[in-house]
Coordinates of C-alpha atoms and ligand atoms in Angstrom, one line a residue:
M32 CA 54.1 112.8 110.6
I33 CA 57.8 113.4 111.7
W34 CA 60.3 114.1 109.1
D35 CA 64.3 114.2 109.2
L36 CA 66.1 116.8 107.2
A37 CA 69.6 116.5 105.9
A38 CA 71.6 118.9 103.5
A39 CA 74.8 119.5 101.7
T40 CA 76.3 122.2 99.5
D41 CA 79.6 122.3 97.7
R42 CA 81.2 125.0 95.7
G43 CA 82.2 122.4 93.2
R44 CA 85.8 122.5 91.4
R45 CA 85.5 125.4 89.0
R46 CA 83.4 128.2 90.7
A47 CA 85.2 130.9 92.8
S48 CA 81.9 131.3 95.1
N49 CA 78.7 129.4 96.0
E50 CA 75.6 131.2 94.6
D51 CA 73.2 128.3 95.9
A52 CA 71.4 129.0 99.1
F53 CA 69.5 126.5 101.3
I54 CA 67.4 126.3 104.2
A55 CA 66.3 123.0 106.0
D56 CA 64.1 123.9 108.9
A57 CA 62.9 120.6 110.7
E58 CA 61.1 122.4 113.4
T59 CA 58.7 124.2 110.9
G60 CA 59.0 121.4 108.4
F61 CA 60.2 123.0 105.0
V62 CA 63.0 123.0 102.8
V63 CA 64.2 125.6 100.3
V64 CA 66.7 125.4 97.6
A65 CA 67.8 128.7 95.6
D66 CA 70.3 128.9 92.8
G67 CA 71.5 132.5 92.1
M68 CA 72.8 134.2 89.0
G69 CA 74.3 137.6 88.5
G70 CA 77.9 139.1 88.4
H71 CA 79.8 140.8 91.2
A72 CA 78.5 138.2 93.7
A73 CA 74.8 139.4 93.0
G74 CA 73.8 135.9 92.5
E75 CA 74.5 134.9 95.9
V76 CA 72.6 137.9 97.4
A77 CA 69.4 137.0 95.2
S78 CA 69.4 133.4 96.2
R79 CA 69.9 134.3 99.6
M80 CA 67.1 136.8 99.8
A81 CA 64.8 134.3 98.3
A82 CA 65.6 131.7 100.7
D83 CA 65.6 133.9 103.8
L84 CA 62.1 135.6 102.8
L85 CA 60.5 132.4 102.3
A86 CA 61.8 131.1 105.7
R87 CA 60.7 134.3 107.5
R88 CA 57.2 133.8 106.1
L89 CA 57.0 130.3 106.8
R90 CA 58.2 130.5 110.3
A91 CA 55.6 133.4 110.9
T92 CA 52.8 131.2 109.9
P93 CA 53.9 127.7 110.1
P94 CA 52.5 125.1 107.8
A95 CA 51.0 122.9 110.5
S96 CA 48.6 125.7 111.4
L97 CA 47.4 125.9 107.8
T98 CA 44.9 124.3 105.6
P99 CA 46.5 122.8 102.4
E100 CA 45.0 125.9 100.5
E101 CA 46.4 128.3 102.7
L102 CA 49.8 126.7 102.8
E103 CA 49.7 126.9 98.7
D104 CA 48.5 130.7 98.9
A105 CA 51.3 131.4 101.3
L106 CA 54.0 129.9 99.2
V107 CA 52.9 131.6 96.3
A108 CA 52.5 134.9 98.1
A109 CA 56.0 134.7 99.7
T110 CA 57.5 133.7 96.3
H111 CA 55.8 136.7 94.7
A112 CA 57.1 138.9 97.5
A113 CA 60.7 137.5 97.2
N114 CA 60.3 138.2 93.2
R115 CA 59.6 141.8 93.7
A116 CA 62.1 142.4 96.5
I117 CA 65.1 141.0 94.3
F118 CA 63.7 142.7 91.2
E119 CA 63.4 146.0 93.0
R120 CA 66.8 145.8 94.5
G121 CA 68.4 144.8 91.1
D122 CA 66.9 148.1 89.9
R123 CA 68.2 150.2 92.6
E124 CA 71.8 148.8 93.0
P125 CA 73.7 149.0 89.7
D126 CA 76.2 146.4 90.6
K127 CA 73.1 144.0 91.2
A128 CA 71.4 144.9 88.0
G129 CA 69.8 141.6 86.4
M130 CA 70.3 139.6 89.4
G131 CA 68.1 136.5 89.7
T132 CA 67.6 133.2 91.4
T133 CA 65.6 129.9 91.1
L134 CA 63.6 128.9 94.0
T135 CA 62.2 125.6 95.0
A136 CA 60.3 125.2 98.4
L137 CA 58.7 122.1 99.9
A138 CA 56.6 122.5 103.0
F139 CA 54.7 119.7 104.9
L140 CA 51.4 119.7 106.4
P141 CA 51.7 117.2 109.2
H142 CA 47.8 117.4 110.1
H143 CA 47.0 116.5 106.4
D144 CA 49.8 113.7 105.5
A145 CA 50.5 116.2 102.6
W146 CA 52.9 118.6 101.2
R147 CA 53.0 121.5 98.7
I148 CA 55.7 122.9 96.5
A149 CA 56.4 126.2 95.1
H150 CA 58.6 126.4 92.1
V151 CA 60.3 128.8 89.8
G152 CA 63.5 128.0 87.5
D153 CA 65.7 124.7 87.0
S154 CA 66.3 123.6 90.6
R155 CA 64.4 120.5 91.2
A156 CA 62.4 118.3 93.7
Y157 CA 62.3 114.5 93.4
L158 CA 60.3 111.9 95.3
H159 CA 61.9 108.5 96.0
R160 CA 59.0 106.1 97.0
D161 CA 58.8 102.3 96.7
G162 CA 62.2 102.1 94.8
T163 CA 61.0 104.7 92.1
L164 CA 62.3 108.1 91.7
T165 CA 59.8 110.8 90.1
Q166 CA 60.8 114.2 89.4
L167 CA 58.1 116.4 90.9
T168 CA 58.8 119.9 89.3
T169 CA 59.2 120.7 85.7
D170 CA 62.4 122.8 84.8
H171 CA 61.7 126.2 83.4
T172 CA 64.4 126.1 80.6
W173 CA 64.6 126.4 77.1
V174 CA 65.7 122.6 76.7
Q175 CA 62.6 121.5 78.6
Q176 CA 60.4 123.6 76.3
Q177 CA 62.0 121.9 73.3
V178 CA 61.5 118.6 75.1
Q179 CA 57.9 119.1 75.7
A180 CA 57.5 120.2 72.1
G181 CA 59.2 117.1 70.9
R182 CA 62.1 118.8 69.4
L183 CA 64.7 117.3 71.7
R184 CA 64.8 114.0 73.6
P185 CA 65.2 114.2 77.3
A186 CA 68.9 112.7 77.0
E187 CA 69.7 115.4 74.6
A188 CA 68.5 117.9 77.1
R189 CA 71.2 117.1 79.7
G190 CA 74.5 118.6 79.0
H191 CA 73.0 120.7 76.0
P192 CA 75.0 123.8 75.2
F193 CA 71.7 125.9 76.2
A194 CA 71.0 123.9 79.2
N195 CA 71.4 126.7 81.4
I196 CA 68.9 129.1 79.8
L197 CA 66.0 129.6 82.0
T198 CA 62.7 130.8 81.0
R199 CA 61.6 131.8 84.3
A200 CA 63.6 133.0 87.3
L201 CA 63.0 135.3 90.3
G202 CA 64.3 138.9 90.1
I203 CA 64.1 139.3 86.3
A204 CA 60.6 140.9 85.9
G205 CA 58.1 142.5 88.2
E206 CA 56.0 139.7 87.8
V207 CA 56.7 135.9 87.6
A208 CA 54.5 132.7 87.2
V209 CA 54.8 130.2 90.2
D210 CA 54.0 126.4 89.8
V211 CA 52.6 124.9 92.8
V212 CA 52.8 121.0 93.1
R213 CA 50.7 119.2 95.5
G214 CA 51.0 115.5 96.9
D215 CA 50.5 113.2 99.9
A216 CA 53.3 112.3 102.2
R217 CA 53.9 108.5 103.4
P218 CA 56.1 106.9 105.7
G219 CA 59.4 106.2 104.3
D220 CA 58.9 109.0 101.4
L221 CA 62.5 110.5 100.5
Y222 CA 62.4 113.9 99.1
L223 CA 65.2 115.6 97.4
L224 CA 65.5 119.3 96.4
C225 CA 68.8 120.0 94.5
S226 CA 70.2 122.6 92.3
D227 CA 71.2 122.0 88.8
G228 CA 74.8 121.5 89.7
L229 CA 73.6 118.1 91.1
S230 CA 70.6 117.2 88.5
G231 CA 72.7 118.4 85.5
M232 CA 75.8 116.1 86.3
V233 CA 74.2 113.0 87.2
N234 CA 71.2 111.2 85.6
D235 CA 68.1 110.1 87.5
R236 CA 69.2 106.5 87.7
T237 CA 72.2 107.4 89.5
L238 CA 70.3 109.7 91.9
A239 CA 67.8 106.8 92.7
R240 CA 70.8 104.7 93.4
I241 CA 72.4 107.2 95.9
L242 CA 69.0 107.7 97.6
A243 CA 68.2 104.0 97.8
A244 CA 71.5 103.3 99.2
A245 CA 71.4 106.0 101.9
R246 CA 67.8 105.2 102.9
P247 CA 68.4 103.7 106.2
R248 CA 70.6 106.8 107.2
A249 CA 69.1 109.5 105.1
A250 CA 71.3 112.3 106.6
R251 CA 74.0 110.7 104.7
A252 CA 72.2 111.3 101.1
P253 CA 73.0 114.8 100.6
R254 CA 76.8 114.5 101.1
R255 CA 77.0 111.1 99.0
A256 CA 75.0 113.0 96.3
A257 CA 77.5 116.1 96.1
A258 CA 80.6 113.6 96.4
A259 CA 79.1 111.7 93.2
T260 CA 79.2 115.0 91.3
R261 CA 82.0 116.7 92.6
A262 CA 84.7 115.2 90.0
G263 CA 82.9 116.8 87.2
G264 CA 81.6 119.8 89.4
D265 CA 81.7 122.8 87.1
D266 CA 78.8 124.3 89.0
N267 CA 77.6 124.6 92.8
I268 CA 76.1 121.6 94.1
T269 CA 73.2 121.4 96.7
A270 CA 71.3 118.7 97.9
V271 CA 68.7 118.8 100.6
V272 CA 66.9 115.5 101.6
A273 CA 63.8 115.1 103.9
R274 CA 62.7 111.5 104.9
I275 CA 59.1 110.7 106.3
R276 CA 59.8 108.6 109.2
G277 CA 57.9 105.3 109.3
Ligands
CA96 CA1 73.7 126.3 89.3

């Protein structure tokens, strides 16, 4: 199982800084997207801390050396550690009080033809397979809760005035619940990890079209996705694409 990785990030048109962080490590076989929040550039600090901590842990114990269960435990433990580190730093440094970040991390298990995701917040992971786009993660947002409760239709959630309200993020409290998503990897699979600056601006049909068009040259997909979003880009945009080679 061999994968190709490509990534793009864009500040967007309205934000003075980019508080998104990503890591795409082809050698170790993982990708991370984190979308920070907090004043005084603290959001940038939080998202960078989360991405770097995940990367450090995964490089120290590469997924290829682990069983699926061990990888899940490693991803969850690293996410908890990132949460504590951000929370404690926000507690210690007044200008970083209340900083937080989303975190979505996908790691491949090459000897098991499988992958695992650890996820907190509203960044997303998608799978494009056999022409179909599937969202792998569930947003930890107020609007998603309303959708699940039947009080909002999915189409109403996008662009909702409260669309940015997170129900979970790293760094906000001493403990956080971490979602784990499990799946198998097949040749030709395209995985997209993105911040809400992308998924909040373009619908899934547009995302599917961009991924399908970029399929032969997956390295172009993140840049195309960012370009499609930039016109209305009032948020930072980050897209990372992993393709399993056939
Ligand atoms: Ca964002």
